[in-house]
XYZ file of C-alpha atoms in Angstrom:
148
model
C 0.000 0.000 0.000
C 2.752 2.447 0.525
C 3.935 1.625 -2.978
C 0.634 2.925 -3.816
C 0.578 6.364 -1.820
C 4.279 6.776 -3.040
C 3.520 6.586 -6.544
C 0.579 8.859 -6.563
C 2.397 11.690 -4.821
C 5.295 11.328 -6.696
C 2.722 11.560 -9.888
C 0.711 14.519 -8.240
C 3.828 16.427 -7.403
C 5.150 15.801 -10.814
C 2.145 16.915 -12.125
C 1.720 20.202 -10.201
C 5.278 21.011 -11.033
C 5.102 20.542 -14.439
C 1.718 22.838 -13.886
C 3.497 25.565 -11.874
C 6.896 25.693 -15.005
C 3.481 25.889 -17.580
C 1.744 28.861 -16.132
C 5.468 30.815 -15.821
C 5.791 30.223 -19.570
C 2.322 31.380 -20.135
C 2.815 34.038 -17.802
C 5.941 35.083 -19.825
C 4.630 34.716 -22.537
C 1.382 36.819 -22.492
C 1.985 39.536 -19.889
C 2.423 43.373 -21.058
C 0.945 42.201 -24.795
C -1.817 44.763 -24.184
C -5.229 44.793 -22.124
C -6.371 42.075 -24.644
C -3.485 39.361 -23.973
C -3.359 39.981 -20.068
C -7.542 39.515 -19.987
C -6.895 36.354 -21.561
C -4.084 35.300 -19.569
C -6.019 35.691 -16.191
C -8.642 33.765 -17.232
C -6.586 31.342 -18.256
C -4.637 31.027 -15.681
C -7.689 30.608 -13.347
C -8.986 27.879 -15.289
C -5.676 26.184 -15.331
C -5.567 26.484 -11.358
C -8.930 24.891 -10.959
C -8.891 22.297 -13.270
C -4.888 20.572 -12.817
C -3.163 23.343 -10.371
C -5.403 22.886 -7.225
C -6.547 18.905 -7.677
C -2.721 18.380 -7.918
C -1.658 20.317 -4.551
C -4.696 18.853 -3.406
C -3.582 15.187 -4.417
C -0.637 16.098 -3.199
C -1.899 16.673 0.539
C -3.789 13.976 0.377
C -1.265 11.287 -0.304
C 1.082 12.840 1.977
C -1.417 12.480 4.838
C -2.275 8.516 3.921
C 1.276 8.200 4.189
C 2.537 10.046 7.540
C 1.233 6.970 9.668
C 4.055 4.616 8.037
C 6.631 7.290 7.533
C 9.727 7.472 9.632
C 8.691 10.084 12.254
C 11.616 10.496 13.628
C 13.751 11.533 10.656
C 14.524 15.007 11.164
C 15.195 15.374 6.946
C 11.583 13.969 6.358
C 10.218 16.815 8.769
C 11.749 19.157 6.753
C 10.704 17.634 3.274
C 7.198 17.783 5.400
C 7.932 21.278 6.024
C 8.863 22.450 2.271
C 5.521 20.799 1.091
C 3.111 22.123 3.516
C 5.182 25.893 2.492
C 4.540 24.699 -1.134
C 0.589 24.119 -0.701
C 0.306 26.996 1.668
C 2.033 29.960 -0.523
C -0.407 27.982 -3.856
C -3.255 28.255 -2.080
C -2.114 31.941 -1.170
C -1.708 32.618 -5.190
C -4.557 30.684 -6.267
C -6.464 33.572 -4.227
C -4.404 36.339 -5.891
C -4.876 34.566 -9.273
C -8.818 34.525 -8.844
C -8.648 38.204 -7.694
C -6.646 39.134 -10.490
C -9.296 38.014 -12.937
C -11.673 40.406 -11.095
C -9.567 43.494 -11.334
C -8.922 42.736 -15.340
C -12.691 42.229 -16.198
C -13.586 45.577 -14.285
C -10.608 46.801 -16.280
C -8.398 48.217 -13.170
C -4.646 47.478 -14.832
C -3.549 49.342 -11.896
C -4.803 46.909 -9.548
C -3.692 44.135 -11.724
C 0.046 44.872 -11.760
C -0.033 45.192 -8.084
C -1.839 41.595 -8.012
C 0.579 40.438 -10.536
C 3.545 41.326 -9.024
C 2.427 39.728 -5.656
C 1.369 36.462 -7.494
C 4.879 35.927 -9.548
C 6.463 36.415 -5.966
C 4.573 33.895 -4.427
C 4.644 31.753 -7.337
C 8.407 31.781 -6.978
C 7.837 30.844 -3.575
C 6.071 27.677 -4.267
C 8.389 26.465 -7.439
C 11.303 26.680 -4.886
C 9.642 25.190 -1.952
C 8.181 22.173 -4.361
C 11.736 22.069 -5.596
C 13.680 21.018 -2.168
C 10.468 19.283 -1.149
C 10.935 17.011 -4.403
C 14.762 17.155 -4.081
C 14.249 15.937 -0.461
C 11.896 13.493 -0.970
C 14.167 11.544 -3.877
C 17.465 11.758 -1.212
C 15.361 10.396 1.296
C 14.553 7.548 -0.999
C 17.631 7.262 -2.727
C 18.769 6.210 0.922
C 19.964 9.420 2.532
C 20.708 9.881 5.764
C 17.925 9.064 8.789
């Protein structure tokens, strides 16, 4: 069974990574095209959060949790891989609310409002691409046989 749980949240993570580099590239890729481009990229973005961004985190938790009970507790590197995922979920969750207010502020046609969102957003974006980072990089060490 924790075959199982592993192999989920190694596919959730991988998946919410892989979501997190796609909405940088989109961000990139869009932003300061004109009123037009960064209308479409909000929405876009919040449909990309709640359809594969926030089931992913989610899954994420989720298998984490099934798994504590048979984890090594006492492993003072798993409490901090621990610790980098719950940062990870809690700054997403933290975007996914500036994300859905940024949508707002671009259909009521505030671009003021909307940098200021922005800005905030790619901040804690980078927070949770580096926190999913050592929580990954972590979690393969750990496996891999690192130290106890």
């Amino acid at each position: 069974m924790k075959l199982l749980w592993l192999s989920l949240h190694l596919v959730c993570a991988g998946a919410w990574l892989g979501c997190v580099l796609t909405e940088a590239l989109f961000e990139r890729t869009l932003l300061d095209r004109g009123t037009d481009a960064m209308l479409t990229l909000a929405r876009l973005h919040r449909r990309v959060d709640l359809m594969v961004e926030i089931p992913a985190f989610a899954a994420v938790l989720l298998t984490g949790l099934f798994m504590w009970p048979i984890a090594p507790t006492s492993s003072v590197w798993l409490w901090a891989k621990v610790g980098f995922g719950a940062l990870a979920i809690s700054a997403n969750v933290w975007c996914v609310r500036l994300v859905f207010r940024r949508v707002v502020v671009a259909e009521a046609g505030d671009w003021r409002a909307f940098a200021q969102i922005d800005q905030a957003q790619h901040r804690w974006g980078a927070v949770v691409l580096l926190a999913i980072l050592v929580a990954l990089g972590l979690g393969v060490w750990l496996l891999s046989g690192g130290v106890h």
